[in-house]
mmCIF file of C-alpha atoms and ligand atoms in Angstrom:
data_model
loop_
_atom_site.group_PDB
_atom_site.id
_atom_site.type_symbol
_atom_site.label_atom_id
_atom_site.label_comp_id
_atom_site.label_asym_id
_atom_site.label_seq_id
_atom_site.Cartn_x
_atom_site.Cartn_y
_atom_site.Cartn_z
ATOM 1 C CA MET X 1 20.140 41.868 -27.459
ATOM 2 C CA LEU X 2 21.260 38.390 -25.876
ATOM 3 C CA PRO X 3 24.367 38.172 -24.304
ATOM 4 C CA LYS X 4 26.713 35.157 -24.959
ATOM 5 C CA PHE X 5 26.664 31.509 -23.989
ATOM 6 C CA SER X 6 27.221 28.161 -24.964
ATOM 7 C CA TYR X 7 24.205 26.098 -25.863
ATOM 8 C CA ALA X 8 23.793 22.465 -25.209
ATOM 9 C CA ARG X 9 21.319 19.868 -26.817
ATOM 10 C CA PRO X 10 22.034 16.823 -25.171
ATOM 11 C CA PRO X 11 20.142 13.530 -26.686
ATOM 12 C CA SER X 12 19.502 12.230 -22.874
ATOM 13 C CA LEU X 13 18.715 13.467 -19.645
ATOM 14 C CA ARG X 14 21.685 11.730 -17.709
ATOM 15 C CA GLU X 15 23.688 14.092 -20.090
ATOM 16 C CA ALA X 16 21.835 17.228 -19.515
ATOM 17 C CA LEU X 17 22.313 17.027 -15.586
ATOM 18 C CA ASN X 18 26.018 16.222 -15.835
ATOM 19 C CA LEU X 19 25.662 19.502 -17.703
ATOM 20 C CA LEU X 20 23.806 21.281 -15.037
ATOM 21 C CA ASP X 21 26.870 20.542 -12.873
ATOM 22 C CA ASN X 22 28.401 23.840 -14.010
ATOM 23 C CA GLU X 23 26.718 25.861 -11.276
ATOM 24 C CA ASN X 24 25.870 28.662 -13.595
ATOM 25 C CA ALA X 25 24.064 26.495 -16.109
ATOM 26 C CA ARG X 26 20.279 27.557 -17.431
ATOM 27 C CA ILE X 27 17.960 24.849 -17.963
ATOM 28 C CA HIS X 28 15.827 25.807 -21.573
ATOM 29 C CA SER X 29 12.446 24.170 -22.142
ATOM 30 C CA GLY X 30 10.362 26.687 -24.239
ATOM 31 C CA GLY X 31 12.827 29.739 -23.710
ATOM 32 C CA THR X 32 9.621 32.372 -23.433
ATOM 33 C CA ASP X 33 10.312 33.026 -19.625
ATOM 34 C CA LEU X 34 14.407 32.545 -19.591
ATOM 35 C CA LEU X 35 15.505 34.219 -22.372
ATOM 36 C CA GLY X 36 13.498 37.261 -22.009
ATOM 37 C CA CYS X 37 15.824 37.060 -18.500
ATOM 38 C CA LEU X 38 18.789 36.476 -20.333
ATOM 39 C CA ARG X 39 18.203 39.766 -22.585
ATOM 40 C CA ASP X 40 17.057 42.004 -20.006
ATOM 41 C CA ARG X 41 20.702 41.064 -18.000
ATOM 42 C CA VAL X 42 18.059 39.675 -14.981
ATOM 43 C CA PHE X 43 20.662 37.234 -14.343
ATOM 44 C CA THR X 44 23.510 35.751 -16.644
ATOM 45 C CA THR X 45 24.907 32.618 -17.342
ATOM 46 C CA ASP X 46 27.606 30.722 -19.231
ATOM 47 C CA THR X 47 25.960 27.720 -20.332
ATOM 48 C CA VAL X 48 22.063 27.145 -21.628
ATOM 49 C CA VAL X 49 20.796 23.273 -21.862
ATOM 50 C CA SER X 50 18.461 22.775 -23.285
ATOM 51 C CA LEU X 51 15.739 19.634 -22.815
ATOM 52 C CA GLY X 52 14.290 19.610 -25.992
ATOM 53 C CA ALA X 53 16.311 17.033 -27.452
ATOM 54 C CA ILE X 54 15.633 14.695 -24.451
ATOM 55 C CA PRO X 55 13.398 11.910 -25.574
ATOM 56 C CA GLY X 56 10.252 10.805 -23.182
ATOM 57 C CA LEU X 57 9.631 14.452 -21.564
ATOM 58 C CA ARG X 58 6.720 15.534 -23.485
ATOM 59 C CA GLY X 59 2.970 14.378 -23.277
ATOM 60 C CA ILE X 60 0.113 13.270 -21.219
ATOM 61 C CA SER X 61 -0.399 10.219 -19.980
ATOM 62 C CA ALA X 62 -2.716 8.160 -17.881
ATOM 63 C CA SER X 63 -1.389 6.697 -14.606
ATOM 64 C CA ALA X 64 -2.256 2.925 -13.339
ATOM 65 C CA ASP X 65 -3.729 4.357 -10.160
ATOM 66 C CA GLY X 66 -6.235 6.647 -12.685
ATOM 67 C CA GLY X 67 -4.422 9.896 -12.147
ATOM 68 C CA LEU X 68 -2.632 11.885 -15.232
ATOM 69 C CA LYS X 69 1.310 12.138 -15.935
ATOM 70 C CA LEU X 70 2.148 15.534 -17.796
ATOM 71 C CA GLY X 71 5.792 15.529 -19.187
ATOM 72 C CA ALA X 72 7.782 18.518 -18.154
ATOM 73 C CA MET X 73 8.494 19.728 -21.844
ATOM 74 C CA THR X 74 4.431 19.344 -22.504
ATOM 75 C CA PRO X 75 3.794 22.629 -24.091
ATOM 76 C CA ILE X 76 0.429 24.945 -22.649
ATOM 77 C CA ALA X 77 -1.406 24.708 -24.882
ATOM 78 C CA GLU X 78 -1.263 20.337 -25.565
ATOM 79 C CA ILE X 79 -2.740 20.773 -21.864
ATOM 80 C CA VAL X 80 -5.623 23.039 -22.997
ATOM 81 C CA ALA X 81 -6.416 20.851 -25.699
ATOM 82 C CA ASP X 82 -6.667 17.281 -23.392
ATOM 83 C CA ALA X 83 -9.788 15.952 -22.993
ATOM 84 C CA ALA X 84 -8.745 13.946 -20.366
ATOM 85 C CA VAL X 85 -7.500 16.951 -18.653
ATOM 86 C CA ALA X 86 -10.471 18.986 -19.795
ATOM 87 C CA GLY X 87 -12.872 16.101 -18.196
ATOM 88 C CA ARG X 88 -11.137 15.133 -14.896
ATOM 89 C CA PHE X 89 -8.695 18.315 -13.684
ATOM 90 C CA THR X 90 -11.289 21.245 -14.716
ATOM 91 C CA ALA X 91 -8.904 23.559 -12.544
ATOM 92 C CA LEU X 92 -5.917 22.877 -14.650
ATOM 93 C CA ALA X 93 -7.698 23.155 -18.243
ATOM 94 C CA ASP X 94 -8.777 26.547 -17.123
ATOM 95 C CA ALA X 95 -5.812 27.791 -16.137
ATOM 96 C CA ALA X 96 -3.534 26.769 -18.482
ATOM 97 C CA GLY X 97 -5.893 27.940 -21.245
ATOM 98 C CA VAL X 98 -5.743 31.701 -19.679
ATOM 99 C CA VAL X 99 -1.938 31.316 -19.562
ATOM 100 C CA ALA X 100 -0.186 34.185 -21.767
ATOM 101 C CA SER X 101 -1.365 34.469 -25.549
ATOM 102 C CA PRO X 102 -1.496 31.071 -28.024
ATOM 103 C CA GLN X 103 1.802 31.569 -29.393
ATOM 104 C CA LEU X 104 3.444 31.739 -25.892
ATOM 105 C CA ARG X 105 1.107 28.711 -24.854
ATOM 106 C CA ASN X 106 2.351 26.799 -28.200
ATOM 107 C CA GLN X 107 6.007 27.214 -27.075
ATOM 108 C CA GLY X 108 5.859 27.331 -23.192
ATOM 109 C CA THR X 109 5.894 24.226 -21.367
ATOM 110 C CA ILE X 110 4.033 23.071 -17.806
ATOM 111 C CA ALA X 111 7.231 22.774 -15.776
ATOM 112 C CA GLY X 112 8.913 25.914 -17.393
ATOM 113 C CA ASN X 113 5.628 28.066 -16.378
ATOM 114 C CA LEU X 114 6.131 26.464 -12.740
ATOM 115 C CA CYS X 115 9.513 27.256 -13.043
ATOM 116 C CA GLN X 116 9.272 31.119 -14.353
ATOM 117 C CA LYS X 117 10.927 33.801 -12.274
ATOM 118 C CA PRO X 118 8.817 36.559 -11.084
ATOM 119 C CA ARG X 119 7.162 39.473 -12.926
ATOM 120 C CA CYS X 120 8.155 42.505 -10.787
ATOM 121 C CA TRP X 121 9.200 45.473 -13.057
ATOM 122 C CA TYR X 122 11.761 46.159 -10.529
ATOM 123 C CA TYR X 123 13.322 42.408 -10.466
ATOM 124 C CA ARG X 124 13.298 42.772 -14.333
ATOM 125 C CA GLY X 125 14.323 46.278 -14.742
ATOM 126 C CA ASP X 126 17.694 48.086 -13.961
ATOM 127 C CA PHE X 127 17.362 47.662 -10.226
ATOM 128 C CA ASP X 128 19.893 46.248 -7.496
ATOM 129 C CA CYS X 129 16.971 44.750 -5.814
ATOM 130 C CA LEU X 130 16.839 42.279 -2.764
ATOM 131 C CA ARG X 131 15.973 39.312 -5.107
ATOM 132 C CA LYS X 132 19.134 40.359 -7.237
ATOM 133 C CA GLY X 133 21.060 40.171 -4.287
ATOM 134 C CA GLY X 134 20.663 44.226 -3.334
ATOM 135 C CA GLU X 135 19.563 45.714 0.035
ATOM 136 C CA ILE X 136 15.923 46.130 -0.233
ATOM 137 C CA CYS X 137 12.450 45.743 -2.121
ATOM 138 C CA PHE X 138 11.789 48.888 -4.392
ATOM 139 C CA ALA X 139 8.678 47.905 -4.957
ATOM 140 C CA TYR X 140 7.731 48.642 -1.029
ATOM 141 C CA ASP X 141 7.822 52.242 -1.211
ATOM 142 C CA GLY X 142 7.544 52.237 -4.889
ATOM 143 C CA GLU X 143 4.952 51.002 -7.509
ATOM 144 C CA ASN X 144 3.456 48.133 -5.853
ATOM 145 C CA GLN X 145 -0.123 48.221 -7.653
ATOM 146 C CA TYR X 146 0.815 44.696 -8.613
ATOM 147 C CA HIS X 147 2.755 43.342 -6.030
ATOM 148 C CA CYS X 148 1.326 40.843 -3.158
ATOM 149 C CA ILE X 149 -1.277 41.479 -0.097
ATOM 150 C CA PHE X 150 -0.249 38.124 1.643
ATOM 151 C CA GLY X 151 3.669 36.775 2.258
ATOM 152 C CA GLY X 152 5.237 39.995 1.599
ATOM 153 C CA ASP X 153 8.614 39.519 3.815
ATOM 154 C CA MET X 154 11.439 41.779 2.575
ATOM 155 C CA CYS X 155 10.436 41.097 -0.968
ATOM 156 C CA TYR X 156 6.526 41.690 -2.413
ATOM 157 C CA ILE X 157 6.506 39.668 -5.796
ATOM 158 C CA VAL X 158 3.182 37.896 -6.512
ATOM 159 C CA HIS X 159 4.194 34.374 -7.991
ATOM 160 C CA PRO X 160 2.698 34.548 -12.108
ATOM 161 C CA SER X 161 2.157 30.949 -13.097
ATOM 162 C CA ASP X 162 -1.370 30.508 -13.728
ATOM 163 C CA THR X 163 -1.018 26.660 -13.556
ATOM 164 C CA ALA X 164 0.878 26.577 -10.187
ATOM 165 C CA PRO X 165 -2.109 27.079 -8.020
ATOM 166 C CA ALA X 166 -4.202 24.727 -9.880
ATOM 167 C CA LEU X 167 -2.075 22.086 -9.654
ATOM 168 C CA ALA X 168 -1.582 22.937 -5.796
ATOM 169 C CA ALA X 169 -5.212 22.573 -5.481
ATOM 170 C CA LEU X 170 -5.364 19.605 -7.374
ATOM 171 C CA GLY X 171 -2.558 18.014 -5.262
ATOM 172 C CA ALA X 172 -0.068 17.329 -7.471
ATOM 173 C CA THR X 173 3.577 16.543 -7.513
ATOM 174 C CA CYS X 174 6.729 17.453 -9.489
ATOM 175 C CA ARG X 175 9.480 14.494 -10.162
ATOM 176 C CA ALA X 176 12.686 16.100 -10.754
ATOM 177 C CA SER X 177 15.988 14.272 -11.364
ATOM 178 C CA SER X 178 19.439 15.460 -9.783
ATOM 179 C CA PRO X 179 22.480 13.787 -11.135
ATOM 180 C CA SER X 180 22.386 11.602 -7.454
ATOM 181 C CA ALA X 181 18.793 10.810 -7.201
ATOM 182 C CA SER X 182 15.664 11.560 -8.054
ATOM 183 C CA ARG X 183 12.517 12.812 -5.805
ATOM 184 C CA SER X 184 8.735 14.035 -5.689
ATOM 185 C CA VAL X 185 8.086 17.470 -4.227
ATOM 186 C CA LEU X 186 4.174 18.788 -4.036
ATOM 187 C CA VAL X 187 3.790 21.692 -6.592
ATOM 188 C CA ALA X 188 2.233 23.406 -3.085
ATOM 189 C CA ALA X 189 5.536 23.191 -1.476
ATOM 190 C CA LEU X 190 7.793 23.616 -4.871
ATOM 191 C CA LEU X 191 7.903 27.550 -4.274
ATOM 192 C CA VAL X 192 9.772 29.184 -2.235
ATOM 193 C CA PRO X 193 8.323 32.028 0.100
ATOM 194 C CA PRO X 194 10.568 35.563 0.783
ATOM 195 C CA SER X 195 10.856 34.743 4.419
ATOM 196 C CA VAL X 196 12.775 31.577 3.669
ATOM 197 C CA ASP X 197 14.857 32.979 0.910
ATOM 198 C CA PRO X 198 14.372 36.200 -1.171
ATOM 199 C CA GLN X 199 16.852 35.182 -4.057
ATOM 200 C CA ARG X 200 15.353 31.613 -4.633
ATOM 201 C CA GLU X 201 11.682 30.934 -6.486
ATOM 202 C CA THR X 202 11.549 26.862 -6.253
ATOM 203 C CA VAL X 203 13.083 24.387 -3.815
ATOM 204 C CA LEU X 204 14.970 22.600 -6.413
ATOM 205 C CA GLU X 205 18.833 22.698 -6.840
ATOM 206 C CA PRO X 206 20.532 24.301 -9.816
ATOM 207 C CA ASP X 207 21.318 20.632 -11.158
ATOM 208 C CA GLU X 208 17.705 19.462 -10.799
ATOM 209 C CA ILE X 209 15.580 19.078 -13.493
ATOM 210 C CA ILE X 210 11.763 18.850 -13.237
ATOM 211 C CA THR X 211 10.680 15.319 -15.235
ATOM 212 C CA GLU X 212 7.112 15.192 -15.213
ATOM 213 C CA ILE X 213 4.019 16.559 -13.024
ATOM 214 C CA VAL X 214 1.679 13.544 -11.851
ATOM 215 C CA LEU X 215 -1.833 14.170 -10.465
ATOM 216 C CA PRO X 216 -3.045 11.831 -8.550
ATOM 217 C CA PRO X 217 -6.561 10.405 -9.218
ATOM 218 C CA PRO X 218 -9.519 12.782 -8.326
ATOM 219 C CA ALA X 219 -11.867 11.992 -6.023
ATOM 220 C CA ALA X 220 -15.534 11.038 -6.218
ATOM 221 C CA GLY X 221 -17.352 13.975 -6.093
ATOM 222 C CA LEU X 222 -14.297 16.564 -6.924
ATOM 223 C CA ARG X 223 -15.301 19.889 -8.414
ATOM 224 C CA SER X 224 -12.480 22.471 -9.600
ATOM 225 C CA SER X 225 -11.832 25.617 -11.237
ATOM 226 C CA TYR X 226 -9.785 28.188 -11.717
ATOM 227 C CA ARG X 227 -10.580 31.911 -12.500
ATOM 228 C CA LYS X 228 -8.735 34.918 -12.371
ATOM 229 C CA VAL X 229 -8.676 38.808 -12.981
ATOM 230 C CA ARG X 230 -6.876 40.406 -15.078
ATOM 231 C CA ALA X 231 -6.277 44.250 -16.185
ATOM 232 C CA ARG X 232 -7.063 44.010 -19.916
ATOM 233 C CA ALA X 233 -9.598 41.132 -21.671
ATOM 234 C CA SER X 234 -5.994 40.132 -23.887
ATOM 235 C CA TRP X 235 -3.033 38.108 -22.167
ATOM 236 C CA ASP X 236 -2.051 39.596 -18.854
ATOM 237 C CA PHE X 237 -1.087 38.201 -15.541
ATOM 238 C CA ALA X 238 -3.271 37.880 -12.871
ATOM 239 C CA LEU X 239 -4.508 40.795 -10.905
ATOM 240 C CA ALA X 240 -6.005 38.215 -8.479
ATOM 241 C CA GLY X 241 -7.315 34.538 -9.375
ATOM 242 C CA VAL X 242 -8.333 31.487 -7.607
ATOM 243 C CA ALA X 243 -8.426 27.827 -7.940
ATOM 244 C CA LEU X 244 -10.941 25.486 -6.552
ATOM 245 C CA ALA X 245 -10.507 21.963 -5.999
ATOM 246 C CA LEU X 246 -13.606 20.945 -3.923
ATOM 247 C CA VAL X 247 -15.260 17.616 -3.011
ATOM 248 C CA PHE X 248 -18.925 17.164 -2.259
ATOM 249 C CA ASP X 249 -21.063 15.006 -0.918
ATOM 250 C CA GLY X 250 -24.545 16.187 -2.253
ATOM 251 C CA ASP X 251 -24.754 19.670 -1.888
ATOM 252 C CA VAL X 252 -22.081 19.640 1.136
ATOM 253 C CA VAL X 253 -18.646 20.776 0.614
ATOM 254 C CA THR X 254 -16.404 17.358 2.306
ATOM 255 C CA THR X 255 -12.973 18.886 1.724
ATOM 256 C CA ALA X 256 -11.482 21.887 0.045
ATOM 257 C CA ARG X 257 -8.437 23.112 -1.832
ATOM 258 C CA VAL X 258 -8.144 26.609 -2.550
ATOM 259 C CA PHE X 259 -4.899 28.484 -3.627
ATOM 260 C CA LEU X 260 -5.166 32.205 -4.637
ATOM 261 C CA SER X 261 -2.715 33.409 -7.491
ATOM 262 C CA GLY X 262 -1.923 37.672 -7.392
ATOM 263 C CA ALA X 263 -1.868 37.571 -3.948
ATOM 264 C CA ALA X 264 1.332 36.068 -2.758
ATOM 265 C CA PRO X 265 4.764 35.292 -3.650
ATOM 266 C CA ILE X 266 4.075 31.700 -3.806
ATOM 267 C CA PRO X 267 0.540 30.266 -4.863
ATOM 268 C CA TRP X 268 -1.183 31.298 -1.548
ATOM 269 C CA ARG X 269 -3.347 28.357 0.103
ATOM 270 C CA ALA X 270 -6.790 30.556 1.461
ATOM 271 C CA ALA X 271 -6.940 28.900 4.731
ATOM 272 C CA GLY X 272 -9.604 31.158 6.137
ATOM 273 C CA VAL X 273 -11.625 30.187 2.631
ATOM 274 C CA GLU X 274 -11.404 26.138 3.047
ATOM 275 C CA ALA X 275 -12.525 26.320 6.941
ATOM 276 C CA ALA X 276 -15.352 28.574 6.248
ATOM 277 C CA ILE X 277 -16.800 26.228 3.794
ATOM 278 C CA THR X 278 -15.857 22.584 4.919
ATOM 279 C CA GLY X 279 -18.635 20.487 6.036
ATOM 280 C CA LYS X 280 -21.134 22.987 4.551
ATOM 281 C CA LYS X 281 -23.531 23.590 1.917
ATOM 282 C CA LEU X 282 -22.197 26.638 -0.200
ATOM 283 C CA ASP X 283 -25.486 28.885 0.967
ATOM 284 C CA ALA X 284 -25.293 32.912 0.794
ATOM 285 C CA ALA X 285 -24.304 33.006 4.620
ATOM 286 C CA THR X 286 -21.566 30.335 4.050
ATOM 287 C CA ILE X 287 -19.952 32.149 0.538
ATOM 288 C CA ALA X 288 -20.111 35.635 2.574
ATOM 289 C CA ALA X 289 -17.666 33.878 5.744
ATOM 290 C CA ALA X 290 -15.689 32.566 2.695
ATOM 291 C CA ALA X 291 -15.289 36.136 1.246
ATOM 292 C CA GLU X 292 -14.162 37.620 4.374
ATOM 293 C CA GLY X 293 -11.958 34.533 5.191
ATOM 294 C CA SER X 294 -10.225 35.073 1.941
ATOM 295 C CA VAL X 295 -8.198 38.196 2.956
ATOM 296 C CA ALA X 296 -8.420 37.760 6.661
ATOM 297 C CA GLY X 297 -4.809 38.914 7.377
ATOM 298 C CA ALA X 298 -4.074 40.562 4.350
ATOM 299 C CA GLU X 299 -1.160 43.329 4.167
ATOM 300 C CA PRO X 300 -1.981 45.544 1.349
ATOM 301 C CA LEU X 301 0.762 47.875 0.363
ATOM 302 C CA SER X 302 0.375 51.365 -0.865
ATOM 303 C CA MET X 303 -1.357 51.165 -4.019
ATOM 304 C CA ASN X 304 -2.918 47.700 -4.348
ATOM 305 C CA GLY X 305 -5.807 47.624 -1.580
ATOM 306 C CA TYR X 306 -7.855 47.403 -4.683
ATOM 307 C CA LYS X 307 -7.101 43.648 -4.375
ATOM 308 C CA ILE X 308 -9.231 43.376 -1.216
ATOM 309 C CA GLU X 309 -12.121 43.743 -2.778
ATOM 310 C CA LEU X 310 -11.289 41.770 -6.301
ATOM 311 C CA PHE X 311 -10.491 38.607 -3.572
ATOM 312 C CA ARG X 312 -13.879 38.954 -2.013
ATOM 313 C CA GLY X 313 -15.436 39.693 -5.175
ATOM 314 C CA LEU X 314 -13.651 36.357 -7.237
ATOM 315 C CA ILE X 315 -14.305 33.877 -3.840
ATOM 316 C CA THR X 316 -18.216 34.924 -4.092
ATOM 317 C CA GLU X 317 -18.624 34.495 -8.069
ATOM 318 C CA GLN X 318 -16.426 31.489 -8.379
ATOM 319 C CA LEU X 319 -18.254 29.562 -4.835
ATOM 320 C CA ASN X 320 -21.695 30.334 -6.276
ATOM 321 C CA ALA X 321 -20.489 28.825 -9.799
ATOM 322 C CA ILE X 322 -18.933 25.553 -8.381
ATOM 323 C CA GLY X 323 -22.075 25.500 -5.842
ATOM 324 C CA ASN X 324 -24.350 25.418 -8.843
ATOM 325 C CA ALA X 325 -22.234 23.272 -11.501
HETATM 326 C C1 LIG J 401 4.225 38.025 -23.048
HETATM 327 C C2 LIG J 401 4.619 36.786 -22.004
HETATM 328 C C3 LIG J 401 2.892 36.791 -20.880
HETATM 329 C C4 LIG J 401 2.841 35.764 -20.561
HETATM 330 N N1 LIG J 401 1.859 35.361 -19.392
HETATM 331 C C5 LIG J 401 1.462 34.789 -18.330
HETATM 332 C C6 LIG J 401 0.146 34.217 -18.046
HETATM 333 O O1 LIG J 401 -0.759 35.046 -17.705
HETATM 334 N N2 LIG J 401 0.327 33.177 -17.018
HETATM 335 C C7 LIG J 401 1.307 32.365 -17.123
HETATM 336 O O2 LIG J 401 1.091 31.194 -16.270
HETATM 337 N N3 LIG J 401 2.795 32.704 -17.215
HETATM 338 C C8 LIG J 401 2.928 33.576 -18.167
HETATM 339 N N4 LIG J 401 3.599 33.412 -18.741
HETATM 340 C C9 LIG J 401 5.112 33.207 -18.896
HETATM 341 C C10 LIG J 401 4.950 32.185 -19.704
HETATM 342 O O3 LIG J 401 3.790 31.385 -19.386
HETATM 343 C C11 LIG J 401 6.262 30.985 -19.306
HETATM 344 O O4 LIG J 401 6.915 31.819 -19.421
HETATM 345 C C12 LIG J 401 6.160 29.482 -19.788
HETATM 346 O O5 LIG J 401 4.973 28.643 -19.200
HETATM 347 C C13 LIG J 401 7.408 29.437 -19.802
HETATM 348 O O6 LIG J 401 7.580 27.808 -20.220
HETATM 349 P P1 LIG J 401 9.169 27.522 -20.775
HETATM 350 O O7 LIG J 401 9.022 26.326 -21.274
HETATM 351 O O8 LIG J 401 9.387 28.565 -22.019
HETATM 352 O O9 LIG J 401 9.873 28.051 -19.667
HETATM 353 P P2 LIG J 401 11.135 28.214 -19.965
HETATM 354 O O10 LIG J 401 11.893 30.133 -20.081
HETATM 355 O O11 LIG J 401 12.539 27.379 -20.841
HETATM 356 O O12 LIG J 401 12.044 28.296 -18.354
HETATM 357 C C14 LIG J 401 11.242 28.949 -17.120
HETATM 358 C C15 LIG J 401 12.326 28.885 -16.090
HETATM 359 O O13 LIG J 401 12.074 27.641 -15.523
HETATM 360 C C16 LIG J 401 13.465 26.874 -16.040
HETATM 361 N N5 LIG J 401 13.028 25.498 -16.321
HETATM 362 C C17 LIG J 401 12.252 25.116 -17.128
HETATM 363 N N6 LIG J 401 12.000 23.780 -17.434
HETATM 364 C C18 LIG J 401 12.351 23.526 -16.681
HETATM 365 C C19 LIG J 401 12.570 21.795 -15.752
HETATM 366 N N7 LIG J 401 11.779 20.839 -16.359
HETATM 367 N N8 LIG J 401 13.194 21.826 -14.563
HETATM 368 C C20 LIG J 401 13.271 22.573 -13.548
HETATM 369 N N9 LIG J 401 13.283 24.285 -14.364
HETATM 370 C C21 LIG J 401 12.742 24.192 -15.710
HETATM 371 C C22 LIG J 401 14.372 27.405 -16.494
HETATM 372 O O14 LIG J 401 15.146 27.603 -16.326
HETATM 373 C C23 LIG J 401 13.957 28.965 -16.361
HETATM 374 O O15 LIG J 401 14.413 29.797 -15.125
HETATM 375 C C24 LIG J 401 3.862 34.768 -19.690
HETATM 376 C C25 LIG J 401 5.377 34.956 -20.399
HETATM 377 C C26 LIG J 401 5.137 35.951 -21.059
HETATM 378 C C27 LIG J 401 6.412 36.289 -21.938
#
């Protein structure tokens, strides 16, 4: 059962921001993640502030510079169906298309997808884990088959969003407003690693609202993709995933942005892959070096060593595919 809280549905961004002055208030977009967290007592709140009645937060529009703007309240399903996203930002279309189930894509929004809480069963369960203010991460010596192989530092979650690595690879930015200012944050810098703060998921302050996500115009020669491997063909979170945004000049990769999902507490920039392919043709030797580069420095836990082979295979498959696209 849900605990008691007051529910506000302000008609303007200004009023919503004022309501967030109460430190314990929580933003509600589609509610597909928030309400589950409240029901399971992952955290509590006195006030839920819905963004549903605020005009102008939903929809996809072209920017003057040739990029695209996604309103924060845009449902994932609208992103999947959008021709401009499908035609020019393939990685985002791919990622949005594999988020959860059709019902959740109809209800869940793009900003909520970026800001969703981790799926670790200790964090979501009845455990006083480090991320909830306790002393330890229970996954480290526990059931850690779905946890991270990079970036674990006292807490070993993986970030659950499929759209975050795709948006990070595409160089997207979030616009966020607070009662006193607004600012831009690169999606690649939105999520906080546990080495910085294991109790915080994003750099946003409690009184900041993401209002839109801005995609820069795609560079000439850009090819992008996102693919995730999951434990079953139906809806599921990524065991391993990769977002590629590669700029080609002929068959040579001139610029590469590569982010992994299912790998780390944040979308994990695969610097080893980028270094292996930049300035190269995607031939067999280059792809083999990139596959090795994707797992260099990985630190698997007791039950997730299988992810090493998964990432090697995924990188090999996806670089072959994008090279031949
Ligand atoms: C069964 C299930 C399966 C799922 N599978 C996947 C999956 O495979 N891949 C995947 O990526 N996701 C998956 N999800 C997560 C789902 O996609 C997200 O829950 C959804 O996109 C969140 O959007 P929402 O609008 O419902 O967010 P909400 O639940 O409304 O909010 C989520 C969080 O973001 C904060 N927030 C919301 N909007 C804003 C804003 N504008 N500014 C600042 N903070 C904000 C909220 O306060 C809350 O903490 C799954 C969820 C469920 C329940």
